[in-house]
Coordinates of C-alpha atoms in Angstrom, one line a residue:
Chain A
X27 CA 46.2 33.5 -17.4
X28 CA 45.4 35.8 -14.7
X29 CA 44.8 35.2 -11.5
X30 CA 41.1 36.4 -11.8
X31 CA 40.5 33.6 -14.7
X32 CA 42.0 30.3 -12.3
X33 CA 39.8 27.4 -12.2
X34 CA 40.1 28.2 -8.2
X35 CA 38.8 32.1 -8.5
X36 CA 35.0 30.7 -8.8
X37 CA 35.8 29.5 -5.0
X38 CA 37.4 33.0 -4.0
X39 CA 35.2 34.6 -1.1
X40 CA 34.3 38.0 -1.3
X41 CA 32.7 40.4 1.0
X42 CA 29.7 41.6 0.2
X43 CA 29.0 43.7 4.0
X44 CA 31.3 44.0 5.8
X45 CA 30.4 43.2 10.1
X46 CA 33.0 43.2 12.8
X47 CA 32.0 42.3 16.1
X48 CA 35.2 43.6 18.4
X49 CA 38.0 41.7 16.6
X50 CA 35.4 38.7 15.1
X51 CA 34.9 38.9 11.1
X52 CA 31.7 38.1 10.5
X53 CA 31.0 39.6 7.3
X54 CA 28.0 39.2 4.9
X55 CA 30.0 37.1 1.7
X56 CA 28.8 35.2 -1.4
X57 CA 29.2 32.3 0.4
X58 CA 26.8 33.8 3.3
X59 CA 24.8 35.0 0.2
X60 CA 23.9 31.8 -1.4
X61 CA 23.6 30.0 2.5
X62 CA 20.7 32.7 2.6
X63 CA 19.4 31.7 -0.6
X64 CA 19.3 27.7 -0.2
X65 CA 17.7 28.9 3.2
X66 CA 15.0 31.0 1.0
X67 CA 15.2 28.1 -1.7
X68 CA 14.2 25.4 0.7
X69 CA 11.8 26.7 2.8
X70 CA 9.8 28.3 0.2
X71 CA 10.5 25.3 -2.2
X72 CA 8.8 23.0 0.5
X73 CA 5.9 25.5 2.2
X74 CA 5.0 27.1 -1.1
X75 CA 5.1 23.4 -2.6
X76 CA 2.7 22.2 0.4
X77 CA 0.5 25.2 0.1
X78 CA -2.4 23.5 -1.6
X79 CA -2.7 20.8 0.9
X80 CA -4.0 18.6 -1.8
X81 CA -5.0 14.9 -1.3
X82 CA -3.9 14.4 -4.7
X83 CA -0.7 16.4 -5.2
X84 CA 0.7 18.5 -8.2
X85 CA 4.3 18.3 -9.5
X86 CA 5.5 21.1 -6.9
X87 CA 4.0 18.8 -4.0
X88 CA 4.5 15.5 -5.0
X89 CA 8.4 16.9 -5.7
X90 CA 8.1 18.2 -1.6
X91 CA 6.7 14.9 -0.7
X92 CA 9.6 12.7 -1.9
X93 CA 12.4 14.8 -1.1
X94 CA 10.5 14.0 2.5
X95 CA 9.3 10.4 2.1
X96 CA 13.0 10.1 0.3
X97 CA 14.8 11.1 4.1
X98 CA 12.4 9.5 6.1
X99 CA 12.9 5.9 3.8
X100 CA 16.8 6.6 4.6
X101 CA 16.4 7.2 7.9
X102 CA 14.3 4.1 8.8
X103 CA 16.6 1.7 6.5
X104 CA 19.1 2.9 8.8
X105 CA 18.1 3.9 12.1
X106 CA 14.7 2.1 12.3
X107 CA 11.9 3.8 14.3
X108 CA 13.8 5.3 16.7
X109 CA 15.2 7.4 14.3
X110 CA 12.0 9.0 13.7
X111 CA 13.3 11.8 16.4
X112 CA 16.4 13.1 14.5
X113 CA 14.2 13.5 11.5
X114 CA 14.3 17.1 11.4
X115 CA 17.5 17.2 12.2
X116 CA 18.7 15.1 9.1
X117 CA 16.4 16.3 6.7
X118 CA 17.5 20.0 6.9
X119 CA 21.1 18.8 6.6
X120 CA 20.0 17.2 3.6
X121 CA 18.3 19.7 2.0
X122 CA 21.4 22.2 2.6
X123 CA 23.8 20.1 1.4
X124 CA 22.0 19.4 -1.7
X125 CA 20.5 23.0 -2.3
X126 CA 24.1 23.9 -1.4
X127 CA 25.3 21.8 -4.4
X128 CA 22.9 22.4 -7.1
X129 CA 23.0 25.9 -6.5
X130 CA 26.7 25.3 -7.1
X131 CA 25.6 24.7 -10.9
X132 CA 24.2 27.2 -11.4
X133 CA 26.9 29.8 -14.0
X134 CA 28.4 32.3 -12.1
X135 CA 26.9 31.0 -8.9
X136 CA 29.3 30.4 -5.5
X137 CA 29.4 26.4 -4.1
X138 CA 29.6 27.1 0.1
X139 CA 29.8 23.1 0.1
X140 CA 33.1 23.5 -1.7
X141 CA 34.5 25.0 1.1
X142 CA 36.6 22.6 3.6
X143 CA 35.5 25.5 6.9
X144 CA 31.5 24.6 5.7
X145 CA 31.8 20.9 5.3
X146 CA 34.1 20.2 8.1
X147 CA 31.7 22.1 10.5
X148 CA 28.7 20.5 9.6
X149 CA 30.7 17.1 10.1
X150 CA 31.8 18.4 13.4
X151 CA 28.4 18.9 14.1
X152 CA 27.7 15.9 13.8
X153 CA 30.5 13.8 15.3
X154 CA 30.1 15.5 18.1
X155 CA 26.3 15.3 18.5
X156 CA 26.1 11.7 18.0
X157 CA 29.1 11.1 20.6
X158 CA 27.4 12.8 23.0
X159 CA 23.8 11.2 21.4
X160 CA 25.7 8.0 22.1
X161 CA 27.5 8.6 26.1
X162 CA 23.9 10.4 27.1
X163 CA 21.8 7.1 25.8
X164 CA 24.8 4.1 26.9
X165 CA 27.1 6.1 29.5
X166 CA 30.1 4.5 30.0
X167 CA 29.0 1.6 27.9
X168 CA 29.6 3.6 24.6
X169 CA 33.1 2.8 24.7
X170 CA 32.3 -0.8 24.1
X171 CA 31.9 0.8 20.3
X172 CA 35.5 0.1 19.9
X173 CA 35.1 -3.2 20.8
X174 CA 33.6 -4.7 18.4
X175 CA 31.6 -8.4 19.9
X176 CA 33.0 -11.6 18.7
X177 CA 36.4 -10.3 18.5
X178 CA 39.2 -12.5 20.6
X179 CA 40.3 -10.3 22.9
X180 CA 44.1 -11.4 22.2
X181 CA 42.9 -8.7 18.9
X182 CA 41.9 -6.4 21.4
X183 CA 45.2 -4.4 21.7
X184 CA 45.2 -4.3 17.8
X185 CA 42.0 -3.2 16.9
X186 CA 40.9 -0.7 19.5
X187 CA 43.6 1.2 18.6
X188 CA 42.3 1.0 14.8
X189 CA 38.4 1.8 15.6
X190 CA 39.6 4.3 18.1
X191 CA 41.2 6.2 14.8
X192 CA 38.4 5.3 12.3
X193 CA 36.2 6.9 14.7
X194 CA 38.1 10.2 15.0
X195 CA 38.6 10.2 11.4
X196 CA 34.8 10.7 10.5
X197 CA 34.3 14.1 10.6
X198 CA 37.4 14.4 8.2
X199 CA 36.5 11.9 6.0
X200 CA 32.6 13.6 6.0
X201 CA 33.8 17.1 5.4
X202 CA 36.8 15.9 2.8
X203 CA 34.0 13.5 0.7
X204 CA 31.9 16.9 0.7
X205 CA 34.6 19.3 0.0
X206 CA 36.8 17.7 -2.2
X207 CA 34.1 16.3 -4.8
X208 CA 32.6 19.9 -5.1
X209 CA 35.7 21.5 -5.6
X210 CA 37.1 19.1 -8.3
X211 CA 34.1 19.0 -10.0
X212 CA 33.7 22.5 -10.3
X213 CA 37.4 22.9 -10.8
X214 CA 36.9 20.4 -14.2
X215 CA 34.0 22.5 -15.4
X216 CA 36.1 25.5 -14.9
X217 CA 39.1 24.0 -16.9
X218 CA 37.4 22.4 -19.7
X219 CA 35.1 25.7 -20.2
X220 CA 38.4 27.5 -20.4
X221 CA 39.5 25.5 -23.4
X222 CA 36.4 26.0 -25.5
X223 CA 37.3 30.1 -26.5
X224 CA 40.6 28.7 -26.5
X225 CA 40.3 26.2 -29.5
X226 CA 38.4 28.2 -31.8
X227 CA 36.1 25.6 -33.7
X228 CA 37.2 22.9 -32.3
X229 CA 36.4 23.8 -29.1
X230 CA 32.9 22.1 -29.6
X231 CA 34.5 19.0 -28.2
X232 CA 35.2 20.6 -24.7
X233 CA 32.3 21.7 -24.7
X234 CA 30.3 19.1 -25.6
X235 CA 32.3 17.6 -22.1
X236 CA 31.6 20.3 -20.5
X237 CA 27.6 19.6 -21.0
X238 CA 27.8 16.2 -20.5
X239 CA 29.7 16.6 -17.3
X240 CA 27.7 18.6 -16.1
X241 CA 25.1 16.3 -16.0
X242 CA 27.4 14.2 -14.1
X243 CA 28.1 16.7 -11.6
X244 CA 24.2 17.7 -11.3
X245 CA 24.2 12.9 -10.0
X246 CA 27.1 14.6 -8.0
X247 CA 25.7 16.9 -6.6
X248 CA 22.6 15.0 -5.2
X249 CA 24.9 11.8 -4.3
X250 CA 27.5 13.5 -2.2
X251 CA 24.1 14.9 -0.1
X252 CA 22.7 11.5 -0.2
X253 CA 26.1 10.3 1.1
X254 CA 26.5 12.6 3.3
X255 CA 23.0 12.1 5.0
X256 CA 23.2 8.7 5.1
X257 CA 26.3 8.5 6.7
X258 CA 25.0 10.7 9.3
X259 CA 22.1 8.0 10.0
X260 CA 24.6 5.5 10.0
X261 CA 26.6 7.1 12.8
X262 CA 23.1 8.4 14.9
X263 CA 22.6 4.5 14.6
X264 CA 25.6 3.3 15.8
X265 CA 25.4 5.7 18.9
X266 CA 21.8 4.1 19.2
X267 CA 23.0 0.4 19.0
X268 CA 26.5 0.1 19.7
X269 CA 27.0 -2.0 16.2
Chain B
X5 CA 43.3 27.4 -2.9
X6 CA 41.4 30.0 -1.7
X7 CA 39.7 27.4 0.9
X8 CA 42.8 27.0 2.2
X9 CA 44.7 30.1 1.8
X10 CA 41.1 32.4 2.6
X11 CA 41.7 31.4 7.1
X12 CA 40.2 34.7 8.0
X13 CA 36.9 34.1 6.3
X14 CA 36.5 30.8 8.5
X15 CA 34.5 32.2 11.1
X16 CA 32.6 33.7 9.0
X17 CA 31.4 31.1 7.0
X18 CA 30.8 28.9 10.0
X19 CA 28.7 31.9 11.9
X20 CA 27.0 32.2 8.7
X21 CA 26.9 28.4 8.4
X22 CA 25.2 28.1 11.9
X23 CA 22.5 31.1 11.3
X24 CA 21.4 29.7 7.6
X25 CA 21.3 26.1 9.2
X26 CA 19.7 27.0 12.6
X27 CA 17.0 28.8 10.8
X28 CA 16.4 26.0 8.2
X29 CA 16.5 23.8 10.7
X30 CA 13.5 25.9 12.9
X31 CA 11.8 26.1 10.0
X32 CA 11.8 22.6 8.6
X33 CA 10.7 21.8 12.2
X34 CA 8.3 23.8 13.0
X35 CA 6.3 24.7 9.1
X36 CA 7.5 22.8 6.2
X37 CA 7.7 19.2 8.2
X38 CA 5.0 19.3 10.2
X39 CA 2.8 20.1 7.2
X40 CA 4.3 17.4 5.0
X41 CA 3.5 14.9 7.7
X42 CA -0.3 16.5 7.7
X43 CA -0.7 15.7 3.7
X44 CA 0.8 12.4 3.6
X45 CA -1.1 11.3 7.4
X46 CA -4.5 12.6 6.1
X47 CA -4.1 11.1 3.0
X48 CA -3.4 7.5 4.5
X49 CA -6.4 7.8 5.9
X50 CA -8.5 8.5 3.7
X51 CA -6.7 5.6 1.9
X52 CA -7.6 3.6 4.6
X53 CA -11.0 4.5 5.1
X54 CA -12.0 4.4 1.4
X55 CA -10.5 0.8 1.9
X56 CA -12.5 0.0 4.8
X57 CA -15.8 1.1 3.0
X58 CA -15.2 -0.3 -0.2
X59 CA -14.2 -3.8 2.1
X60 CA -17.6 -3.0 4.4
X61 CA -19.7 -2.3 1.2
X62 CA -18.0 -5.5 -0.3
X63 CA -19.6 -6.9 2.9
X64 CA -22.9 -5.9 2.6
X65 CA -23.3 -6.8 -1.0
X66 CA -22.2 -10.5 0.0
X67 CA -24.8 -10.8 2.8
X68 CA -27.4 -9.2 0.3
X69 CA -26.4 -12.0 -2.3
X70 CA -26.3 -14.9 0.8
X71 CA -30.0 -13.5 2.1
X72 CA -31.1 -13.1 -1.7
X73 CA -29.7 -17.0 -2.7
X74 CA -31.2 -17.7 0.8
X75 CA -34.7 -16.3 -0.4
X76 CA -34.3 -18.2 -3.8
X77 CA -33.8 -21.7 -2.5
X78 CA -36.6 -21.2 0.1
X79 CA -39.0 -20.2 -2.7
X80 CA -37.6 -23.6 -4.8
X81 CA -38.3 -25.8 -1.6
X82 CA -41.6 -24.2 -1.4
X83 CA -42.4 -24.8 -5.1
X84 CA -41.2 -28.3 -5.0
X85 CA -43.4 -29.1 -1.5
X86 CA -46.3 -27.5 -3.1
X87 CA -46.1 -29.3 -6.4
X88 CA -45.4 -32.9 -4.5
X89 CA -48.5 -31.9 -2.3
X90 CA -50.9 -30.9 -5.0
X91 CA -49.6 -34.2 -6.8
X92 CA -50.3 -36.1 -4.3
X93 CA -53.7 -34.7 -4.0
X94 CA -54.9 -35.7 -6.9
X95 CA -53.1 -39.0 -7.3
X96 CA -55.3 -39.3 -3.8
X97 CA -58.6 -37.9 -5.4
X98 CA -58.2 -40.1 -8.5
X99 CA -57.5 -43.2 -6.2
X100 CA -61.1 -42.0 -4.4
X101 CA -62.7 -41.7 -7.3
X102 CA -61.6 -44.8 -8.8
X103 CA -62.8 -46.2 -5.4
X104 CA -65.9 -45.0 -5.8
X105 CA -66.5 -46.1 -9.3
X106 CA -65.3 -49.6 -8.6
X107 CA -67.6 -49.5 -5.6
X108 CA -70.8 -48.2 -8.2
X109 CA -69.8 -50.5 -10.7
X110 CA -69.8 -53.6 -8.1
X111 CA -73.1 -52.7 -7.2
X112 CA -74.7 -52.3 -10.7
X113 CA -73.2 -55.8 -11.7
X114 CA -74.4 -57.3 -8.5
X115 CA -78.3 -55.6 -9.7
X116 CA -77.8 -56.7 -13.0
X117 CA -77.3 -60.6 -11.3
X118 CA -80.0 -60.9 -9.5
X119 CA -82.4 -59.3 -12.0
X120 CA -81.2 -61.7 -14.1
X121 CA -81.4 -64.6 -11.5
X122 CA -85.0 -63.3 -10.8
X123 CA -85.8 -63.5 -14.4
X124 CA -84.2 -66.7 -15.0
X125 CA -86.5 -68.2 -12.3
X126 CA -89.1 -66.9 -13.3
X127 CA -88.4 -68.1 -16.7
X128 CA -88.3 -71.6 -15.3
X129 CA -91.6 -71.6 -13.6
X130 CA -93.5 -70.1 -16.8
X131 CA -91.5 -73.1 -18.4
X132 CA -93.0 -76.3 -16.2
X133 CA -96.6 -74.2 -16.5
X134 CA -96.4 -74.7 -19.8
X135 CA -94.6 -78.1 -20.3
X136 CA -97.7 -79.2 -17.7
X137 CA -100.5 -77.5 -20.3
X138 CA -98.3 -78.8 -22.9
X139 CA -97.9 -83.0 -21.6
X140 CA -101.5 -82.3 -21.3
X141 CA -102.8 -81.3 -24.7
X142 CA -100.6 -84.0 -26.2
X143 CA -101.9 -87.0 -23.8
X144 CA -105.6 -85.7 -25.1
X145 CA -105.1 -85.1 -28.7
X146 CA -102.3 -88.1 -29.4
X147 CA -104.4 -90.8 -26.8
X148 CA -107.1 -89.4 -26.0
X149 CA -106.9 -90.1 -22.3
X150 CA -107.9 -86.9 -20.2
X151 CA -105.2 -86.7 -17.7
X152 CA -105.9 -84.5 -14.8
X153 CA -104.2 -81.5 -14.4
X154 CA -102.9 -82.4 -10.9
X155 CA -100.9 -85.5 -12.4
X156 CA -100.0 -83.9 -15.1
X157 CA -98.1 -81.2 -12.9
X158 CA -96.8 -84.1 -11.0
X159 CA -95.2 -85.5 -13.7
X160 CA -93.8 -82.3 -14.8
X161 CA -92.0 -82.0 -11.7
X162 CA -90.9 -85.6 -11.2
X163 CA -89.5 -85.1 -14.9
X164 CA -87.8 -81.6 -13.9
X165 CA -86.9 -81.4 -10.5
X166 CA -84.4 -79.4 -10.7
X167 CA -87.3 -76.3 -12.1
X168 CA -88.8 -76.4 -8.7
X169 CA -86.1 -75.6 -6.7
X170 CA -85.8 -72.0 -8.1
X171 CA -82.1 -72.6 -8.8
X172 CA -80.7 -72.2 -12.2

């Protein structure tokens, strides 16, 4: 098996233009490609969708209208009302994240979520907007976060030490979740697909997997968004409220 | 793994990464949100108001059914008050009338009495003329003693005395 055939090639980048600013490679890849088109995708999904401005909507705009109703219900289960100013914020990442992914299933297409650089950026991003979200809104008083109330503080040396880790450990665990589901899923697909030339007529069995998991990976796809997004209300609202 | 292996692509994806999301970001913001928010706020209140006038209109037919009832049981007093008053009229007129006949009646009988008494008397005074004529025409014919008138008459009424009082 050649090294263009790997269930890992379909996550090779490639350069598509090449741009160098002074030493910086910034160059125009697939994975910059399909970034552009869930860009397109989105906005013309949700402004085209919108453009009838009907009272009583279509398919296209009722579709528009829950993917927004869908974020806003997450974001006040979570946050409550105050949330209401983040919305913006955390519906784009959710629309990314999930045109990232099912654009992912499409054949031959490139998955930008399924790289750790993507993922672990956005969850930067995050952590460290809802740190500073949290020390601009409490001051000082956000470091009571590790302190969890009710807690004897003979526990105290025990579990600040633990919280103090958890904490740091959520933009890894956020990009990881992200990464690591896309690439195993795609990875699966990849290595089941392979076995259906490879079996002659029985390979109707992989591929009959192959279909069926791709369903699976389509609930995937829009879970590990959903996950994603709602972890990010759950940390806004923990900079909010200190627990 | 080419995520792993691929370290020289890193900044590009993440200056990529920041343009793609940046812009989606401006744009969710500033277009695809706020118009979104338009539908879904102008459609609650036409939800709303459609509610409100269906709940005023609800309204209005309940004080048109209240003033309507209202009308009906005035217009049932009414019939009753003018039935029991007309009812009572002419219980009230019959009464007057049977008054009235009572009253004629009384009268008639009392008319009637006294002709009668009248007649009666003067029954009684033709009767002692002609018991008198009568004694008289007997005395003569049975013993042939003429008998004056006078005495005759005076025997007529020491007989009867109860004829010349004019009582029955």
């Amino acid at each position: 098996m050649s090294e263009k055939h790997s269930p890992l090639a379909q996550f090779e980048i490639k350069t598509l233009l090449p741009i160098e600013i002074g030493d910086a490679d910034i160059s125009f890849t697939n994975s910059s490609l399909f970034m552009v088109i869930a860009l397109v995708g989105v906005s013309l999904f949700l402004i085209m969708g919108m453009r009838k401005h009907a009272l009583v909507p279509g398919r296209w705009q009722s579709m528009a209208e829950l993917c927004y109703e869908f974020v806003a219900g997450v974001i006040r289960d979570t946050v409550g009302n105050e949330g209401r100013r983040y919305f913006p914020f955390v519906f784009t990442l959710f629309m990314f994240v999930l045109f990232g992914n099912m654009l992912g299933m499409v054949p031959y297409s490139f998955t930008f979520t399924s790289h750790i650089a993507v993922t672990f950026a956005m969850a930067m991003a995050v952590f460290v907007g809802v740190t500073v979200l949290g020390f601009v809104k409490h001051g000082v008083r956000f470091f009571t976060i590790f302190a969890p109330p009710g807690v004897p503080v003979a526990m105290w040396p025990l579990l600040i030490p633990i919280e103090i880790i958890s904490y740091l450990s959520r933009p890894i665990s956020l990009s990881v979740r992200l990464f690591a589901n896309m690439l195993a899923g795609h990875t699966l697909l990849k290595v089941f697909a392979g076995f259906v030339p490879a079996l002659g007529a029985i390979g109707v069995l992989p591929l009959a997997f192959v279909a069926a998991l791709s369903g699976l990976e389509m609930v995937i796809a829009f879970l590990q968004a959903y996950v994603f997004t709602i972890l990010t209300c759950l940390y806004i609202n923990d900079a909010l409220h200190l627990h | 793994m080419p995520q792993l292996e691929q370290i020289s692509t890193y900044l590009s994806q993440v200056v990529w990464l920041v343009l793609t999301f940046g812009a989606l970001y401006f744009i969710m913001w500033k277009s695809a949100l706020p118009r979104i928010a338009n539908v879904l706020q102008e459609r609650q209140e036409r939800i709303e108001d459609d509610l409100q006038k269906a709940e005023s209109v609800k309204k209005e037919a309940e004080t048109v059914l209240a003033a309507y009832e209202a009308a009906m049981a005035k217009t049932r007093d009414e019939a009753h008050s003018i039935m029991r008053a007309s009812a009572e009229a002419f219980a009230e007129q019959a009464a007057q009338r049977q008054d009235e006949l009572s009253a004629r009646f009384a009268t008639e009988a009392a008319a009637a009495e006294s002709r009668i008494a009248d007649a009666r008397r003067q029954a009684l005074a033709d009767l002692r003329g002609v018991a008198g004529d009568l004694a008289l025409a007997a005395a003569q014919k049975l013993v042939d003693v003429d008998v004056s008138k006078g005495d005759a008459d005076a025997a007529v009424a020491q007989a009867m005395p109860s004829a010349s009082g004019g009582q029955a």
